[in-house]
Short mmCIF file of C-alpha atoms in Angstrom, two decimals:
data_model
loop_
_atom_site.label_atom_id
_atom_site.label_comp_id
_atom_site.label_asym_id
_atom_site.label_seq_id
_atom_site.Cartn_x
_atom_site.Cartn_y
_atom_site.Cartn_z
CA UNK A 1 -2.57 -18.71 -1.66
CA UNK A 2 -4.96 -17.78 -4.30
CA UNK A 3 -4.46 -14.99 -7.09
CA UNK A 4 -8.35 -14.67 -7.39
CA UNK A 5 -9.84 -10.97 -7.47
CA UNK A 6 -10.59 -9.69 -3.80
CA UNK A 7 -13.47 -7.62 -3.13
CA UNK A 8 -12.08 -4.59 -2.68
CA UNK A 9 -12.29 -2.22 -5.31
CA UNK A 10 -10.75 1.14 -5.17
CA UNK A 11 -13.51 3.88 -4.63
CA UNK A 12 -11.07 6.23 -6.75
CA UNK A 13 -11.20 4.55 -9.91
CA UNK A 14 -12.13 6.52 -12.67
CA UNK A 15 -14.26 4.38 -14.88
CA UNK A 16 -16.81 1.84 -15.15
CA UNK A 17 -16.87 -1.26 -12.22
CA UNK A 18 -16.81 -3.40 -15.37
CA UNK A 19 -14.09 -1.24 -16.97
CA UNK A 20 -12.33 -1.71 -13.56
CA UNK A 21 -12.69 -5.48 -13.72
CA UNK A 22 -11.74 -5.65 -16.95
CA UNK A 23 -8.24 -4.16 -15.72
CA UNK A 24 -7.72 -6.12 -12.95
CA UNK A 25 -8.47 -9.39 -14.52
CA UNK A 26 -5.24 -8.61 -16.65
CA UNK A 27 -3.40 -6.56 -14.63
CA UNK A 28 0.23 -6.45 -13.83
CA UNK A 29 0.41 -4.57 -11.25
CA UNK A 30 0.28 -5.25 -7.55
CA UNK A 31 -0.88 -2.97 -4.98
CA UNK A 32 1.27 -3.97 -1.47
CA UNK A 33 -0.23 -2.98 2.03
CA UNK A 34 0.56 -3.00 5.96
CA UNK A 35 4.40 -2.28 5.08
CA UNK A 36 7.01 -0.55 7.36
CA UNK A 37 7.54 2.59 6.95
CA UNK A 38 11.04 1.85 7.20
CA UNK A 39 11.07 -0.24 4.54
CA UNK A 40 12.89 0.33 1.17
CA UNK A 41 12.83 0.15 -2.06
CA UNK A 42 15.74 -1.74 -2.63
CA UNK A 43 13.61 -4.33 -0.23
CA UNK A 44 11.16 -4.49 -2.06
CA UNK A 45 12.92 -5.47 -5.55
CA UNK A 46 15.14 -7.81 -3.50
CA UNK A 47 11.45 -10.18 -2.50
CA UNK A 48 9.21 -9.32 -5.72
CA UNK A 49 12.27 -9.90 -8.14
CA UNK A 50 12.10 -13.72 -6.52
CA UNK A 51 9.10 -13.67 -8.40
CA UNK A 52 9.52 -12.77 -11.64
CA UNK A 53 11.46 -9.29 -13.75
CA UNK A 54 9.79 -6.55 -11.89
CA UNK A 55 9.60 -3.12 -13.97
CA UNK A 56 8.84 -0.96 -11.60
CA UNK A 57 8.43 0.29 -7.77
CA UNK A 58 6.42 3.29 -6.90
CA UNK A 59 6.26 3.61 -3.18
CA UNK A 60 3.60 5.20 -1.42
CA UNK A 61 4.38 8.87 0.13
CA UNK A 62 2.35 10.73 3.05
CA UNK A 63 1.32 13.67 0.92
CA UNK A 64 2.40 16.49 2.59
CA UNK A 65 5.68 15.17 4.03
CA UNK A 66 6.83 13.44 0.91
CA UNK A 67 7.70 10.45 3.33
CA UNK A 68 6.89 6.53 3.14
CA UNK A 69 3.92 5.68 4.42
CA UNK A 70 3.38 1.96 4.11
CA UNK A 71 2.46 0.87 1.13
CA UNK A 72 3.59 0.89 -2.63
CA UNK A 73 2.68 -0.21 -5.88
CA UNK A 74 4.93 -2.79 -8.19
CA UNK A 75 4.56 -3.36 -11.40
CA UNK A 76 5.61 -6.83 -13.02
CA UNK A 77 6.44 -7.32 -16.48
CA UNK A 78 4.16 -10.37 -17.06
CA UNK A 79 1.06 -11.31 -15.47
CA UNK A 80 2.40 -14.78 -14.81
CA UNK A 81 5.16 -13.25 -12.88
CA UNK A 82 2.75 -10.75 -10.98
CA UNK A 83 0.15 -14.07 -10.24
CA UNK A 84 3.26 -15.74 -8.64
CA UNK A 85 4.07 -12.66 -6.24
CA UNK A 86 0.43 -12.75 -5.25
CA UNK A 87 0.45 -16.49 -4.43
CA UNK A 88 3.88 -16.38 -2.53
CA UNK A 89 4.55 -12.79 -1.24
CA UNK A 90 0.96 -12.19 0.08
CA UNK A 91 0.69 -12.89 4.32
CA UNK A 92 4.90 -12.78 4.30
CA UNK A 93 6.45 -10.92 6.35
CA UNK A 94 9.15 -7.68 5.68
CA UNK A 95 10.45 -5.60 8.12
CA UNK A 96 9.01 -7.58 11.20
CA UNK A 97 5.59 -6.97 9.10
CA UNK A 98 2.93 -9.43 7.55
CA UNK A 99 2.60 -7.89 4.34
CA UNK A 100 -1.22 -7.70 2.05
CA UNK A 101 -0.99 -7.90 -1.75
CA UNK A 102 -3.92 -7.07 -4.24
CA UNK A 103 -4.50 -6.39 -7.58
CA UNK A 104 -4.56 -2.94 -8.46
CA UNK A 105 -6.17 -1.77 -11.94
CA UNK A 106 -2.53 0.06 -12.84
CA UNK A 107 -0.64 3.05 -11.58
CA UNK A 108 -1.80 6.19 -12.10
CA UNK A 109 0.18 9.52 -11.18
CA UNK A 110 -0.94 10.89 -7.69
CA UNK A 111 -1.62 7.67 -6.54
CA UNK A 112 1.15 7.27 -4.63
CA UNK A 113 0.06 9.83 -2.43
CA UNK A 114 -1.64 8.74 1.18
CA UNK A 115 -5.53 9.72 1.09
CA UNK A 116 -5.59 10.29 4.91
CA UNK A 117 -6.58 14.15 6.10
CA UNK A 118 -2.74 13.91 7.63
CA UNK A 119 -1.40 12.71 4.02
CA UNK A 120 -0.74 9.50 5.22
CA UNK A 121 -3.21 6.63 4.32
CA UNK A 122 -6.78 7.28 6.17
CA UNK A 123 -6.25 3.45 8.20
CA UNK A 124 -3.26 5.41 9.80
CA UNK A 125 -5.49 8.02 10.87
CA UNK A 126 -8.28 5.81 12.78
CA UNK A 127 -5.54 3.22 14.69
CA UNK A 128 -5.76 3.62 18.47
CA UNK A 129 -2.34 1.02 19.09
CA UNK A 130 0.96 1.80 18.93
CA UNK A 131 2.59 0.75 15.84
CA UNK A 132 6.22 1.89 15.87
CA UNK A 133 6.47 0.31 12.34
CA UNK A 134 4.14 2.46 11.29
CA UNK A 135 5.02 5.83 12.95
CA UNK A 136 3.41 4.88 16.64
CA UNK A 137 0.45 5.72 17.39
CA UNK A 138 -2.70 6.97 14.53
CA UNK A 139 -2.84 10.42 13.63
CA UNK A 140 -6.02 10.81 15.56
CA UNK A 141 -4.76 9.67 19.28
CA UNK A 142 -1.16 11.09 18.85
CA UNK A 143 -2.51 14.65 18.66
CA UNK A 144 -4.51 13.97 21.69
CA UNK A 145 -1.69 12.93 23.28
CA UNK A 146 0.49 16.00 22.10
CA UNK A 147 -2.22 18.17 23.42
CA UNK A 148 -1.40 20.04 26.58
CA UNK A 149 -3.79 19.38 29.32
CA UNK A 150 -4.69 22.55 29.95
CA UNK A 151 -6.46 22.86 26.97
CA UNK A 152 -8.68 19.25 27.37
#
């Protein structure tokens, strides 16, 4: 598994692409997708800790519910340690889940918040399967669904 830069950059990022590069080049923090909603924190220092002294955990919350909403941010003391997550942890699975890992630029407060219209994160929103990892169906199809017919 590789620990090269992906492409995707976060449209949020306030600063410079090359600013933004500049972080994640040296960067010690990982930003973890496609998780369970179930799953913990404790979890999640159990299977990064393999990898190296993690300092921190900050797990993504739906922003209106204050509840986990599949991914998280953690934060490794080294970037050695962090490169080693990347190459090993990335396409695992937790929780019955194949989890992503990227490089994130560093933790900011209010990013642990979902960006989705629902507070969750805006892929939740769009999903027409059911995921029961990841709260059943998307946010989009489950109110149609909770709709009464009367009013289709």
């Amino acid at each position: 598994m590789s620990t090269d830069l992906s492409s995707y950059r976060d449209q949020h990022f306030k600063g410079s692409r090359s600013e933004q590069e500049r972080l994640l080049a040296q960067s010690t923090t990982l930003y973890v997708g496609n998780m369970s909603f179930y799953t913990t924190e404790e979890q999640l220092y159990e299977l990064f800790g393999k990898c190296g002294e993690v300092k921190k955990i900050v797990m993504g919350l739906d922003k209106f519910k204050r509840t986990p909403c599949g991914f998280c941010f953690v934060e490794f003391y080294t970037r050695g340690d962090s490169e080693h997550a990347m190459r090993y942890i990335n396409g695992t699975r937790l929780d019955d889940r194949i989890i992503r890992t990227d490089w994130d630029a560093g933790f900011i407060e209010g990013r642990q918040y979902g960006r989705g219209k629902s507070g969750g994160q805006v892929r939740d929103e769009y999903r027409t399967d059911f995921d029961s990892g990841r709260g059943g169906y998307g946010k989009i199809v489950q109110q149609k669904l909770e709709q009464p017919d009367y009013l289709t």
